[in-house]
Structure formats: structure tokens, C-alpha cells
Coordinates of C-alpha atoms and ligand atoms in Angstrom, one line a residue:
M72 CA 2.8 35.1 -3.3
L73 CA 4.0 31.5 -3.1
Y74 CA 6.8 32.7 -0.9
G75 CA 4.4 34.3 1.6
R76 CA 2.2 31.3 1.7
T77 CA 5.2 29.0 2.3
V78 CA 6.3 31.1 5.3
L79 CA 2.7 30.9 6.7
L80 CA 2.7 27.1 6.2
R81 CA 6.0 26.8 7.9
E82 CA 4.7 28.7 10.9
R83 CA 1.6 26.6 11.0
Q84 CA 3.7 23.4 10.9
A85 CA 6.1 24.7 13.5
A86 CA 3.2 25.3 15.9
L87 CA 1.8 21.9 15.4
R88 CA 5.2 20.3 16.0
T89 CA 6.3 22.3 19.1
S90 CA 5.0 19.9 21.7
E91 CA 6.4 17.0 19.8
S92 CA 9.8 18.7 19.6
A93 CA 10.0 19.3 23.3
Y94 CA 9.2 15.7 23.9
D95 CA 11.9 14.7 21.4
R96 CA 14.5 16.9 23.0
R97 CA 13.8 15.5 26.4
R98 CA 14.4 12.0 25.0
L99 CA 17.6 13.0 23.2
R100 CA 18.9 14.4 26.5
Q101 CA 18.2 11.0 28.1
W102 CA 20.2 9.3 25.3
L103 CA 23.1 11.7 25.9
A104 CA 23.0 10.8 29.6
G105 CA 23.2 7.1 28.8
E106 CA 19.5 6.6 29.8
A107 CA 18.1 5.6 26.4
R108 CA 19.0 2.9 24.0
A109 CA 19.3 3.2 20.2
D110 CA 20.1 -0.3 18.9
G111 CA 20.5 -0.4 15.2
V112 CA 20.9 3.4 14.9
S113 CA 24.4 4.6 14.2
R114 CA 26.1 6.9 16.7
R115 CA 26.5 9.4 13.9
D116 CA 22.8 9.5 13.3
M117 CA 22.1 10.1 17.0
L118 CA 24.7 12.9 17.1
R119 CA 23.0 14.5 14.0
L120 CA 19.7 14.5 15.9
L121 CA 21.3 16.0 19.0
A122 CA 23.0 18.7 16.9
A123 CA 19.7 19.6 15.3
A124 CA 18.0 19.8 18.6
G125 CA 20.7 22.2 19.8
L126 CA 21.9 19.6 22.4
A127 CA 25.4 18.9 21.1
G128 CA 27.7 21.4 19.4
A129 CA 30.3 19.0 18.1
A130 CA 28.4 17.0 15.6
A131 CA 28.1 18.3 12.1
P132 CA 24.8 17.6 10.4
A133 CA 25.3 14.7 8.1
A134 CA 23.6 14.3 4.7
L135 CA 20.6 12.0 4.8
A136 CA 20.9 8.7 3.2
A137 CA 17.8 8.2 0.9
P138 CA 15.9 5.0 1.6
A139 CA 16.8 2.4 -1.0
A140 CA 14.2 1.4 -3.6
A141 CA 13.5 -2.2 -2.7
A142 CA 14.8 -4.4 -5.5
T143 CA 13.1 -7.6 -4.5
A144 CA 10.1 -9.4 -6.1
P145 CA 6.8 -8.1 -4.9
G146 CA 6.2 -10.9 -2.4
I147 CA 2.6 -10.0 -1.9
V148 CA 0.3 -13.0 -1.5
K149 CA -3.1 -11.7 -2.8
P150 CA -3.9 -11.2 -6.4
L151 CA -3.2 -7.7 -7.7
P152 CA -5.5 -7.2 -10.7
D153 CA -4.7 -4.1 -12.8
E154 CA -8.1 -2.6 -12.3
W155 CA -7.6 -2.4 -8.6
F156 CA -3.9 -1.9 -8.0
T157 CA -0.8 -0.2 -9.3
V158 CA 2.3 -2.3 -8.2
R159 CA 5.2 -0.2 -7.0
G160 CA 8.2 -2.3 -6.1
T161 CA 7.3 -4.5 -3.1
N162 CA 4.1 -2.5 -2.6
A163 CA 0.6 -2.3 -4.2
E164 CA -1.3 1.0 -4.4
T165 CA -5.1 0.9 -4.5
R166 CA -6.6 2.7 -7.5
F167 CA -9.1 5.2 -6.1
A168 CA -11.4 4.5 -9.0
A169 CA -11.7 1.0 -7.7
L170 CA -13.2 2.2 -4.4
A171 CA -16.3 3.8 -6.1
G172 CA -19.4 2.0 -4.8
T173 CA -17.5 -0.3 -2.4
G174 CA -19.0 1.2 0.7
Y175 CA -17.3 2.8 3.7
H176 CA -14.8 0.0 4.4
T177 CA -12.2 -1.0 1.9
P178 CA -12.7 -4.6 0.9
N179 CA -9.7 -6.7 2.0
D180 CA -8.9 -7.7 -1.5
R181 CA -8.6 -4.0 -2.6
F182 CA -6.7 -2.7 0.4
F183 CA -3.2 -1.3 -0.4
V184 CA -0.1 -3.2 0.7
R185 CA 3.1 -1.6 1.9
N186 CA 5.8 -4.2 2.6
H187 CA 9.4 -3.4 3.4
T188 CA 10.3 -6.9 2.2
T189 CA 7.9 -9.7 1.6
T190 CA 4.7 -11.0 3.3
P191 CA 5.7 -13.9 5.7
V192 CA 3.0 -16.6 5.6
L193 CA 2.5 -17.4 9.3
T194 CA 0.2 -20.0 10.9
A195 CA -2.0 -18.7 13.7
A196 CA -1.6 -22.0 15.7
D197 CA 2.2 -21.7 15.8
W198 CA 2.2 -18.0 16.5
S199 CA 2.8 -16.4 19.9
L200 CA 3.6 -12.9 21.1
T201 CA 6.4 -12.2 23.6
V202 CA 6.2 -9.1 25.8
W203 CA 9.5 -8.4 27.4
G204 CA 11.9 -5.8 28.7
D205 CA 13.0 -3.8 31.8
G206 CA 9.7 -1.9 31.8
L207 CA 8.0 -5.0 33.2
R208 CA 7.6 -5.4 37.0
N209 CA 9.0 -8.9 37.4
G210 CA 11.5 -8.6 34.6
R211 CA 10.2 -11.9 33.1
P212 CA 8.9 -12.1 29.5
A213 CA 5.2 -12.9 29.1
E214 CA 4.0 -15.0 26.2
F215 CA 0.5 -15.0 24.7
S216 CA -0.9 -17.4 22.1
L217 CA -3.7 -16.1 19.8
D218 CA -6.2 -18.0 22.1
D219 CA -4.7 -16.2 25.1
L220 CA -5.2 -12.8 23.4
K221 CA -8.8 -13.7 22.6
Q222 CA -9.5 -14.0 26.4
F223 CA -9.2 -10.3 26.8
P224 CA -12.3 -8.1 26.2
A225 CA -12.9 -7.8 22.4
V226 CA -12.8 -4.4 20.9
S227 CA -13.9 -3.4 17.3
H228 CA -12.7 -0.1 15.8
S229 CA -13.2 1.4 12.4
A230 CA -10.0 3.2 11.2
F231 CA -7.9 3.9 8.2
V232 CA -4.3 2.9 7.8
E233 CA -2.4 5.3 5.6
C234 CA 1.2 5.4 4.7
A235 CA 3.2 8.5 5.7
G236 CA 4.3 8.7 2.1
N237 CA 0.8 8.6 0.6
G238 CA 0.6 11.4 -2.1
R239 CA 4.4 11.5 -2.3
S240 CA 4.5 11.7 -6.1
L241 CA 2.5 14.9 -6.0
F242 CA 5.5 16.7 -4.5
T243 CA 7.1 16.1 -7.9
S244 CA 4.2 16.3 -10.3
Q245 CA 2.5 19.2 -8.7
Q246 CA 5.3 21.1 -6.9
G247 CA 8.3 20.2 -9.0
Q248 CA 10.3 18.9 -6.0
T249 CA 12.6 15.9 -5.9
V250 CA 11.8 13.4 -3.1
S251 CA 12.9 9.8 -2.3
G252 CA 10.7 6.8 -1.7
T253 CA 7.8 4.9 -3.2
A254 CA 6.0 7.2 -5.7
W255 CA 2.4 6.8 -4.4
T256 CA -0.4 8.9 -5.8
L257 CA -3.2 8.9 -3.2
G258 CA -4.1 5.2 -2.9
A259 CA -1.8 4.2 0.0
I260 CA -4.8 4.3 2.3
G261 CA -7.6 2.0 3.2
A262 CA -10.3 2.0 6.0
A263 CA -11.3 -1.3 7.7
R264 CA -13.2 -2.5 10.7
W265 CA -10.6 -4.0 12.9
R266 CA -11.3 -6.4 15.8
G267 CA -8.9 -7.3 18.5
V268 CA -7.9 -6.4 22.1
R269 CA -6.5 -3.4 23.8
L270 CA -2.7 -3.3 23.9
A271 CA -3.1 -1.7 27.3
D272 CA -4.8 -4.8 28.7
V273 CA -2.1 -7.1 27.4
L274 CA 0.7 -4.8 28.7
R275 CA -0.9 -4.7 32.2
R276 CA -1.3 -8.5 32.2
A277 CA 2.4 -8.8 31.3
G278 CA 3.3 -6.7 34.4
L279 CA 3.7 -3.2 33.1
D280 CA 5.9 -1.2 35.5
R281 CA 5.4 2.5 36.4
R282 CA 8.9 3.1 35.0
A283 CA 8.0 2.1 31.5
V284 CA 8.2 4.9 28.9
D285 CA 8.3 3.2 25.4
V286 CA 7.0 0.1 23.8
M287 CA 8.5 -1.2 20.6
P288 CA 6.6 -3.8 18.6
R289 CA 8.7 -5.8 16.1
G290 CA 7.6 -7.7 13.0
L291 CA 8.3 -11.3 12.0
D292 CA 8.9 -10.3 8.4
A293 CA 12.5 -10.5 7.1
P294 CA 15.1 -7.9 8.2
Y295 CA 15.1 -4.8 6.0
V296 CA 18.4 -4.5 4.0
L297 CA 19.2 -1.3 2.2
A298 CA 20.6 -1.3 -1.3
D299 CA 24.1 -0.6 0.1
G300 CA 23.9 -3.8 2.2
T301 CA 23.1 -2.1 5.5
D302 CA 20.9 -4.5 7.5
L303 CA 18.5 -2.4 9.6
G304 CA 17.1 -5.5 11.3
R305 CA 13.4 -6.3 11.6
V306 CA 10.8 -3.6 11.1
R307 CA 10.2 -1.9 14.5
R308 CA 9.3 1.5 15.7
P309 CA 9.0 2.8 19.3
L310 CA 5.6 4.0 20.5
P311 CA 5.3 6.3 23.5
L312 CA 3.6 4.5 26.4
S313 CA 1.0 7.2 26.5
K314 CA -0.3 6.4 23.0
A315 CA 0.1 2.6 23.6
L316 CA -2.2 2.8 26.6
D317 CA -4.7 5.2 24.9
D318 CA -6.3 3.6 21.8
V319 CA -3.8 1.1 20.3
L320 CA -5.2 -2.4 19.6
L321 CA -3.7 -5.8 18.7
V322 CA -6.0 -6.9 16.0
H323 CA -6.7 -10.3 14.4
E324 CA -9.7 -9.5 12.3
M325 CA -10.1 -7.1 9.3
N326 CA -13.7 -6.5 8.0
G327 CA -15.0 -9.7 9.8
E328 CA -12.3 -12.0 8.4
P329 CA -9.1 -13.3 10.0
L330 CA -6.3 -10.8 9.0
P331 CA -5.1 -11.7 5.5
P332 CA -1.4 -12.6 5.2
D333 CA -0.5 -9.3 3.5
H334 CA -2.1 -7.3 6.3
G335 CA -0.3 -8.9 9.2
H336 CA -1.8 -12.4 9.8
P337 CA -2.3 -13.5 12.5
V338 CA -1.9 -10.3 14.6
R339 CA -0.9 -6.7 13.8
V340 CA -0.8 -3.5 15.8
L341 CA -3.4 -0.8 15.0
V342 CA -2.4 2.7 15.9
P343 CA -5.4 4.9 15.0
S344 CA -4.8 8.2 13.2
W345 CA -1.0 7.8 13.2
I346 CA 1.1 7.1 10.1
G347 CA 1.0 3.6 8.7
I348 CA 4.4 2.5 9.9
A349 CA 3.1 2.6 13.5
S350 CA 0.6 -0.1 12.7
L351 CA 3.1 -2.9 12.7
K352 CA 2.2 -6.1 10.9
W353 CA 3.0 -9.7 11.9
V354 CA 4.0 -8.6 15.4
G355 CA 6.1 -11.2 17.1
D356 CA 7.4 -9.4 20.2
I357 CA 6.9 -6.1 22.0
E358 CA 9.7 -4.6 24.1
V359 CA 8.6 -2.6 27.1
S360 CA 11.3 -0.3 28.1
A361 CA 12.1 1.9 31.1
Q362 CA 14.3 3.9 28.7
P363 CA 13.4 5.7 25.5
L364 CA 14.1 3.6 22.5
Y365 CA 15.2 4.5 19.0
S366 CA 15.1 2.5 15.7
P367 CA 15.8 3.6 12.1
W368 CA 12.1 4.0 11.8
N369 CA 12.0 7.0 14.2
T370 CA 15.5 8.4 13.4
D371 CA 16.3 8.1 9.6
F372 CA 12.8 7.6 8.5
Y373 CA 9.5 9.2 9.4
R374 CA 10.8 12.6 10.3
L375 CA 10.7 15.7 8.1
F376 CA 14.1 16.6 6.6
G377 CA 15.0 19.4 4.2
D378 CA 15.5 23.2 4.0
A379 CA 12.3 24.1 5.8
H380 CA 13.0 21.7 8.7
P381 CA 15.5 21.4 11.5
A382 CA 18.9 20.2 10.3
G383 CA 18.5 16.8 11.8
G384 CA 14.9 16.4 11.0
S385 CA 11.6 17.2 12.8
A386 CA 10.4 15.2 15.7
P387 CA 9.2 11.7 14.8
L388 CA 6.0 11.8 12.8
T389 CA 2.8 10.8 14.5
R390 CA -0.6 11.9 13.2
Q391 CA -1.7 11.8 9.6
T392 CA -2.6 15.0 7.7
V393 CA -5.8 16.0 5.8
K394 CA -6.3 14.7 2.3
S395 CA -9.0 14.2 -0.4
A396 CA -9.2 12.0 -3.4
W397 CA -11.6 11.6 -6.3
E398 CA -12.7 8.1 -7.1
L399 CA -11.5 8.6 -10.7
D400 CA -8.4 7.7 -12.5
R401 CA -6.1 10.6 -13.4
E402 CA -6.9 11.5 -17.0
A403 CA -10.3 9.8 -16.8
T404 CA -12.6 10.5 -19.7
L405 CA -16.0 12.1 -19.1
T406 CA -18.7 12.9 -21.7
A407 CA -19.6 16.5 -22.4
G408 CA -23.2 17.7 -22.0
T409 CA -24.3 14.9 -19.5
T410 CA -24.5 15.2 -15.8
H411 CA -22.0 13.1 -13.9
R412 CA -22.2 12.1 -10.3
L413 CA -18.6 12.4 -9.2
T414 CA -17.5 10.8 -5.9
G415 CA -14.5 10.9 -3.6
R416 CA -13.3 10.6 0.0
S417 CA -11.6 12.9 2.5
W418 CA -9.9 12.1 5.7
S419 CA -7.6 13.5 8.5
G420 CA -5.6 12.2 11.4
A421 CA -6.7 15.1 13.6
G422 CA -10.4 14.6 13.6
G423 CA -13.4 13.8 11.4
V424 CA -13.8 15.7 8.1
V425 CA -16.6 18.2 8.4
R426 CA -16.5 20.0 5.1
V427 CA -15.4 19.3 1.6
E428 CA -15.2 22.0 -1.1
V429 CA -14.9 21.1 -4.8
S430 CA -14.0 22.8 -8.0
T431 CA -14.4 21.5 -11.5
D432 CA -12.8 24.5 -13.2
G433 CA -9.2 24.4 -11.9
G434 CA -9.9 26.3 -8.7
T435 CA -11.7 29.4 -10.1
T436 CA -15.1 28.6 -8.5
W437 CA -15.8 26.4 -5.6
G438 CA -19.0 24.6 -4.3
E439 CA -19.8 22.3 -1.4
A440 CA -19.6 18.6 -1.9
H441 CA -22.5 16.5 -0.4
L442 CA -21.1 14.5 2.5
H443 CA -22.4 10.9 2.9
D444 CA -20.9 10.0 6.3
T445 CA -20.9 11.7 9.6
P446 CA -17.5 13.0 10.6
R447 CA -15.6 10.2 12.4
R448 CA -12.3 10.3 14.2
D449 CA -9.8 7.9 12.6
G450 CA -12.0 7.5 9.5
W451 CA -12.9 9.1 6.2
V452 CA -16.1 10.6 4.7
R453 CA -17.5 9.7 1.3
W454 CA -18.7 12.7 -0.7
S455 CA -20.3 13.4 -4.1
T456 CA -20.9 16.3 -6.4
R457 CA -22.8 16.7 -9.7
W458 CA -21.0 18.1 -12.8
R459 CA -22.3 18.7 -16.3
P460 CA -19.2 19.6 -18.3
A461 CA -20.2 21.9 -21.2
A462 CA -16.9 22.1 -23.1
T463 CA -14.6 19.3 -24.4
G464 CA -10.9 19.3 -23.6
P465 CA -8.7 19.0 -20.5
H466 CA -10.2 20.0 -17.1
T467 CA -8.9 20.0 -13.6
L468 CA -10.9 18.8 -10.6
L469 CA -10.0 19.9 -7.0
A470 CA -11.3 18.9 -3.6
R471 CA -10.4 20.6 -0.3
A472 CA -11.3 19.1 3.1
T473 CA -11.5 20.7 6.5
D474 CA -11.5 18.6 9.6
S475 CA -13.1 19.0 13.0
A476 CA -9.8 20.4 14.4
G477 CA -10.1 23.3 11.8
R478 CA -7.3 22.0 9.6
T479 CA -7.9 22.7 5.9
Q480 CA -5.8 21.4 3.0
P481 CA -3.3 24.1 1.9
D482 CA -2.5 25.0 -1.7
A483 CA 1.1 23.6 -1.3
T484 CA 2.9 21.3 1.2
V485 CA 6.2 22.4 2.5
A486 CA 8.7 20.0 0.9
N487 CA 10.6 17.4 2.9
T488 CA 13.3 15.2 1.3
Q489 CA 11.5 11.9 1.9
G490 CA 8.1 13.2 0.7
Y491 CA 6.0 12.5 3.8
L492 CA 2.7 14.0 4.8
F493 CA 1.6 15.6 1.5
D494 CA -1.6 17.4 2.3
A495 CA -2.0 20.0 -0.4
V496 CA -5.1 20.2 -2.6
V497 CA -4.5 17.9 -5.5
R498 CA -5.1 19.0 -9.1
H499 CA -6.8 16.0 -10.7
P500 CA -6.7 16.1 -14.5
V501 CA -9.6 14.7 -16.5
R502 CA -10.6 14.8 -20.2
V503 CA -14.0 15.8 -21.4
E504 CA -15.0 14.4 -24.8
Ligands
MTE296 N1 6.2 -5.8 10.1 C1 5.9 -4.8 9.2 N2 4.9 -4.0 9.6 C2 4.6 -3.0 8.7 C3 5.3 -2.7 7.5 C4 6.3 -3.7 7.2 O1 6.9 -3.6 6.1 N3 6.6 -4.7 8.1 N4 5.0 -1.7 6.8 C5 4.4 -0.5 7.5 C6 3.9 0.5 6.6 S1 5.1 1.6 6.1 C7 2.6 0.8 6.4 S2 2.1 2.1 5.5 C8 1.5 -0.2 6.8 C9 0.8 -0.7 5.6 O2 -0.2 -1.6 6.0 P1 -1.0 -2.6 5.0 O3 0.1 -3.2 4.1 O4 -1.8 -3.5 5.7 O5 -1.8 -1.7 4.1 O6 2.1 -1.3 7.5 C10 3.2 -1.0 8.3 N5 3.6 -2.1 9.1
MO297 MO1 4.1 3.4 5.2

């Protein structure tokens, strides 16, 4: 049964990724023809991608190097009290139980932090953004101070930022699979009201040329060095121009406050509905390129690798998947014989969540959760359900969301070696006493 389901899941994933794969192949062909740049990506890695896409016979697929566990000190500026966060290396995961009663937006002081290295403490007055590259008409870099940026029409947008690896530990705890990377449970997500300006406006002012195809924002945080000493350079990931001109913002406010240091002060990129790595923090420059660009963050990382995926990995990941989480600790204790109001949140990168089904008996029977927010693109919905546990002992809670695009959380997620895009229904253990 599990096998049949896995095949179906594979087909579904394959369908979702088909257009992205065609796009990826087109770009790889351009690289082969010397029309795309891949600074900081080894030739071997590019050849692996080409082989996987069926574009080069010569290259044997190479084994994937697992991302190194960061061995540095946390380097996070804000306090990380135990009741709100679980520290994981250089990162801090929000405890979902700490979101109960906080409202729609995640308070800045409870918002998860994902840092490749450490938070750089930058001063807004000394900061400027350089937009440069051969995708600009006049070929001259353009520079913008924060005050310059604020001259563009202001835009506010409510959106979640969620790490591609959110839920990664469930691949192991729920599916028995080995994956590499930060062992998040479900708290590598937060939703905020962001305020800033359209990247499209800034690019046009800088002299965007019709030949431009990719833009690559780069962070001012320290270069990312793997455990084996390989320096991957500053965090950067190309964004197709189509997305950059669509709904991407350069934001300087989060929930009505200047961006806090840990979340990108003074300016970060916000790429709604896409995986968190796209929402680059502490942006210092943006390359506008007339050729497709590659970085380790769209070649080695943030593609799906593994048995169920193409040998060189899937196309670069973009949209987030569907997930649900209870605002309860795992192994939380509940009292028997009393009615509890249990709460949670569900979200999706493909549209608003329109339905949440819940089970308090391990998946035998299901009911509808009560939704407290209207379905919103790029956002989540809060929900609640009442439960009066009769018997003491261990119980398993489940929640299954469906979004406006018709995507429902499956019973299992097809494995990938780096544990991205977990979307299966989570079995949440609680104890009734
Ligand atoms: N410059 C820079 N931008 C970055 C990162 C980083 O380490 N450096 N981490 C990325 C990742 S992987 C995620 S999930 C989000 C996390 O955003 P947050 O720390 O504000 O929650 O930021 C992204 N932007
Ligand atoms: Mo991430």
C-alpha cells in the first residue's frame, strides 16, 4: 500500500515540476553554450546537472556532498528564551506552542532565525544597495541609500517566510529516513507584515534592460564556509526576472518596526510563497544578468536529490508546500475528562488554505477544524478544534490542510537526501493524564 502511494506521490510531484524542469534544461543548455555564468559552482557540479537533464553523456553523476553542520557560535542578536525557541546550531526554531494567542502575525521577538553564519550588525545610515550587471541598459551600477529606497511607492504585504527544510526531522522520526541539514520540527516559519518597495521599481530605475534574465541578490553576512574548508562565498541565489518583477519586495519594516538585526536589518528581499532562502537578508548588492546565473544555493542546495529524483537533482525549488502544525509541544500533557480548545495553523505556497481536517485518535476518525482566518495567498490560517479526551495515556493528533489550488497534505513525503519540502500529515504525540 505504501508502495502504491509512493508511486502516486512521485507522479504528482513530477507533474508539478515539469514546467520548472523545462526551464532548468533551457538554462543548462545556455551554460553549455557559454551563455550562462556559474561563479562559485564547480565544473563537476554543473556537469552533474547536465548529465541529469540528459544534456551531456560524458559526466558521471557525482555523489552529493552533504551541507556541513555549522560549528560556529549561534551569532543571533535577540534573546532566545527556552519557552519560545529551540536553538539548532546557528539557527533558532520557534516553538509552535509559543504562537498560541499571539495573533495572525508572529511577533518579531518570537520569529525563527535561520543564519548560515552570524547576524551582521549593520547601520542603516551607512548602508547602500548596489544594482549592477550586464542586464542594465547603461552598464553602470546604480546605488541606493535607504532614504533613496523610501522615495519609491511604499508597499505593505503580509507573508510567511518558511525555510525549505522546515519539518525536516519528520523525515526521520516519522518515515525512518536519513536526511542531512538542520533538524527542524515545524517551527522554521513565521508570518509578518512587511513594508518596503517593489524590486521591480528599483530595477527599472537602475536601467533594467530587455536582455536581463536573472537577478541575484547577495547578503552582507560573512561568506559561508563548509566543514571541509570550501568557501562558498556570500549567501546568494539567483531569482528569475519574471518572479523578481512580479511580487518581490525590498523590505525595511517587519510588523511596524525597522527590520531587526537577525531578520536582515536594514533591508532584506521578500519573495512571497517561495522557500526562505530566496528572501535574502542584509542585501548589499543585486546583480542583474543578461545570462542565467548559478550559485551553490540553486545547484548543490535547494533541489531534490535522492532515489525518487533525477540523478542530478530536481529543478531549483521555488514554492513552499502545504503544512499544518498544532500550537502544542510534542508530548504535551492534557487532562482527561475536560474539554480542551486546541489550536493550530496551516499554510501553503500555492494558495490560501481552505480546509483543515483534524483527528484526535491517530487518524481513525476525522472532523473539520474551525478556521479563524479567510484563506490568504502567501499566508496561513489559524484554526481550532474542541477535544474532550476520555481515556488517559498516549494519543496522536493529526491535522491535514487543503489549499485553494487543491493540494492536500499526503500521508508520506517522497524522501530527498537534504530533507526539503516535507508536507506529510504530522503525527503529533500528546499524553492524557
Ligand atoms: N544573507 C542571508 N540571507 C538569508 C539567509 C542567510 O543565512 N544569509 N538564510 C536564508 C534562509 S535559509 C531562510 S529560511 C531565511 C530565514 O529568515 P529569518 O531568519 O528572518 O527567519 O533567510 C534566508 N536569507
Ligand atoms: Mo532556509
